[in-house]
mmCIF file of C-alpha atoms in Angstrom:
data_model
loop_
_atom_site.group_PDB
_atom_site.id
_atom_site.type_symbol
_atom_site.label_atom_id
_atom_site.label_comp_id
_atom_site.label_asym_id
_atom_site.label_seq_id
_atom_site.Cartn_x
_atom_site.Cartn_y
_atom_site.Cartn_z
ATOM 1 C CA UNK A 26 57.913 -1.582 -32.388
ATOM 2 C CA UNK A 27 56.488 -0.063 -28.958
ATOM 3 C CA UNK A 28 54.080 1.784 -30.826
ATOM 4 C CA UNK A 29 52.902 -1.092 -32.731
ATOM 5 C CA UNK A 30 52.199 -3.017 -29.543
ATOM 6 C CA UNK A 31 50.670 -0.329 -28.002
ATOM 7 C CA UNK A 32 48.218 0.185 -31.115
ATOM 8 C CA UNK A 33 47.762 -3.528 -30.872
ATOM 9 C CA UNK A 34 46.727 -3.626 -27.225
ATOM 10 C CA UNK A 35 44.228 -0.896 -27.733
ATOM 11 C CA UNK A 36 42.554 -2.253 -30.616
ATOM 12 C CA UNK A 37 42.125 -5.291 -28.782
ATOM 13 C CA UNK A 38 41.392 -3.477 -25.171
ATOM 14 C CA UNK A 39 38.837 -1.477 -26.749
ATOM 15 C CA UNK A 40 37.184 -4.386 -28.362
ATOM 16 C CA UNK A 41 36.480 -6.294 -25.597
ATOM 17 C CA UNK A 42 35.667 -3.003 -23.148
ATOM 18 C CA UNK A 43 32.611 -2.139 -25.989
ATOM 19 C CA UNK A 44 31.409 -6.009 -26.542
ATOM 20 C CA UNK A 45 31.175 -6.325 -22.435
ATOM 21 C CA UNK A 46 29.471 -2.873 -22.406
ATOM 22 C CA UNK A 47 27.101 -4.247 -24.978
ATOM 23 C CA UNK A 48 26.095 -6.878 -22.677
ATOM 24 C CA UNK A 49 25.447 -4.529 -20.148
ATOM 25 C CA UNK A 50 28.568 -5.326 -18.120
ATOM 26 C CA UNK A 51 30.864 -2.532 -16.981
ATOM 27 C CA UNK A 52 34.643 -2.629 -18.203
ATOM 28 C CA UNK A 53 37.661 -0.156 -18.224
ATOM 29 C CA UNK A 54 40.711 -0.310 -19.336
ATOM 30 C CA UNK A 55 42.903 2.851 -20.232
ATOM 31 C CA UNK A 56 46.072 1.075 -21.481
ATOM 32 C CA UNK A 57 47.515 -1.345 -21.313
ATOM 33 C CA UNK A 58 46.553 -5.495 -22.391
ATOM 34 C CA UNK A 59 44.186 -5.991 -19.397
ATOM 35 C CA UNK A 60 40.484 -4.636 -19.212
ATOM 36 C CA UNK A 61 39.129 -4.427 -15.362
ATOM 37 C CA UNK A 62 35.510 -5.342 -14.529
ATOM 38 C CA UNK A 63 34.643 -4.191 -10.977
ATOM 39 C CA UNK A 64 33.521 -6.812 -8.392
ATOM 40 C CA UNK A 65 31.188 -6.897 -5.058
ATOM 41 C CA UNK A 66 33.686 -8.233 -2.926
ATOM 42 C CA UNK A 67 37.278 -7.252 -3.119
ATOM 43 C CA UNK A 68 38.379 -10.392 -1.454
ATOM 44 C CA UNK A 69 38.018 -11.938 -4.542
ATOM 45 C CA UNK A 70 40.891 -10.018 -6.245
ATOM 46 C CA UNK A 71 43.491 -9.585 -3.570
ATOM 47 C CA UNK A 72 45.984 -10.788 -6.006
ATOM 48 C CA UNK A 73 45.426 -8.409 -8.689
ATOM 49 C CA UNK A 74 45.928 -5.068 -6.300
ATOM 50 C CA UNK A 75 50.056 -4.547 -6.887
ATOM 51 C CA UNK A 76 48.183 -4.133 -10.953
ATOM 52 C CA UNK A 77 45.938 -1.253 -10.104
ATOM 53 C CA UNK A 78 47.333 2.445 -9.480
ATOM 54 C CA UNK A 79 43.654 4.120 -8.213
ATOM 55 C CA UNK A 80 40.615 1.725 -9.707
ATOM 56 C CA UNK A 81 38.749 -0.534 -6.822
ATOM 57 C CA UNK A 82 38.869 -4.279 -7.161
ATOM 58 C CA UNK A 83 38.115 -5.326 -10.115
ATOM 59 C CA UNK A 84 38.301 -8.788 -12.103
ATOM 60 C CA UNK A 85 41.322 -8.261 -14.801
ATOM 61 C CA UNK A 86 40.639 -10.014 -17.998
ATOM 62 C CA UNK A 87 43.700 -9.982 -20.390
ATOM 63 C CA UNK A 88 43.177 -8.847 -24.046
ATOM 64 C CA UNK A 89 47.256 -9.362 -24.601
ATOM 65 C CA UNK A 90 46.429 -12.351 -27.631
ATOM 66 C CA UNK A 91 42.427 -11.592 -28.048
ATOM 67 C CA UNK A 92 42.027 -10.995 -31.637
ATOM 68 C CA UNK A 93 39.045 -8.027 -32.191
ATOM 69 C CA UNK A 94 36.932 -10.991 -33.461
ATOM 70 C CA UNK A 95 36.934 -13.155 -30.788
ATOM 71 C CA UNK A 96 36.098 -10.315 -28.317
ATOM 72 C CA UNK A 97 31.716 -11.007 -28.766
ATOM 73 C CA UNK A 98 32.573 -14.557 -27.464
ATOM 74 C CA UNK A 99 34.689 -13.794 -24.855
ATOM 75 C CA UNK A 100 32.177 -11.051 -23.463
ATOM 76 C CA UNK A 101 29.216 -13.373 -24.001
ATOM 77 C CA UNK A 102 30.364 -16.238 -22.067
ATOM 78 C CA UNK A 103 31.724 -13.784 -19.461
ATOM 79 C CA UNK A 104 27.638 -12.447 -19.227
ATOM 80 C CA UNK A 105 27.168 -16.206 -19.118
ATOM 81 C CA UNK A 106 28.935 -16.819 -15.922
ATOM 82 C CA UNK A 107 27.685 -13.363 -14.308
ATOM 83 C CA UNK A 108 24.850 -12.751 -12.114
ATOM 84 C CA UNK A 109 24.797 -8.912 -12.124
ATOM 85 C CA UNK A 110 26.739 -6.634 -14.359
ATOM 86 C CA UNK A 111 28.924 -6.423 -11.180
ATOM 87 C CA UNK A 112 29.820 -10.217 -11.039
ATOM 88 C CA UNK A 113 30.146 -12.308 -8.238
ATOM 89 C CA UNK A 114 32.910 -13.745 -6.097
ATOM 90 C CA UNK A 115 34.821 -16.920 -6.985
ATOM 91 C CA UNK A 116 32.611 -18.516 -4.330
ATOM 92 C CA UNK A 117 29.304 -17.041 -4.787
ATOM 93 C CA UNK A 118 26.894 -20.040 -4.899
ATOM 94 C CA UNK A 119 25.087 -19.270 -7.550
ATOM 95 C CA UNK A 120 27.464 -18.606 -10.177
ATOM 96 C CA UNK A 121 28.731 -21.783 -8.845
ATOM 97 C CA UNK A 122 25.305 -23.376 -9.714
ATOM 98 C CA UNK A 123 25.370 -21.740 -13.054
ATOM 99 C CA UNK A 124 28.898 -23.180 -13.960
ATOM 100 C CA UNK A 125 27.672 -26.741 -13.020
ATOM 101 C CA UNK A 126 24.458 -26.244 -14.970
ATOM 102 C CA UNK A 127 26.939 -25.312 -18.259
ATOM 103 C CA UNK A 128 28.949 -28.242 -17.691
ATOM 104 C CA UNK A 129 26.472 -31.086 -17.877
#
């Protein structure tokens, strides 16, 4: 059963780290259900510190339920929302401009 989840994870963790990668957007993620993309400012990701053992700040997207298939969509709309391949802080203004933009 272990072993199955831990196949599971991977397919999925690799899935999403090679459809972000394809967009030009750096990812990791060794094991695991999360997949780290580094950020500017690691203010933005205090919270997520106790989860990494040696990586710098990064955002941590979890790939725990993403099926294989749905891994181009999540990766494009996360390029949607970035500015850089290293994406912004929560309260970067224009990301915040971007979002708005999206939403009307």
């Amino acid at each position: 059963m272990i072993a199955h989840a831990e196949e599971t994870y991977a397919l999925r963790r690799n899935a999403l780290v090679r459809e972000l990668g394809d967009r030009g957007i750096e990812a990791h993620g060794a094991s695991g259900m999360n997949v780290g993309v580094p950020v500017r400012d690691a203010s933005a990701v205090v919270a997520g510190a106790r989860f990494r053992l040696s990586a710098g700040p990064v955002r941590r997207i979890t790939a725990a339920e993403l099926e294989p298939a749905d891994a181009a969509r999540l990766a494009s709309d996360f390029a949607d929302c970035s500015v850089s391949p290293m994406p912004p802080t929560v309260g970067d203004p224009l990301r915040q401009a971007r979002l708005r933009a999206r939403s009307s």
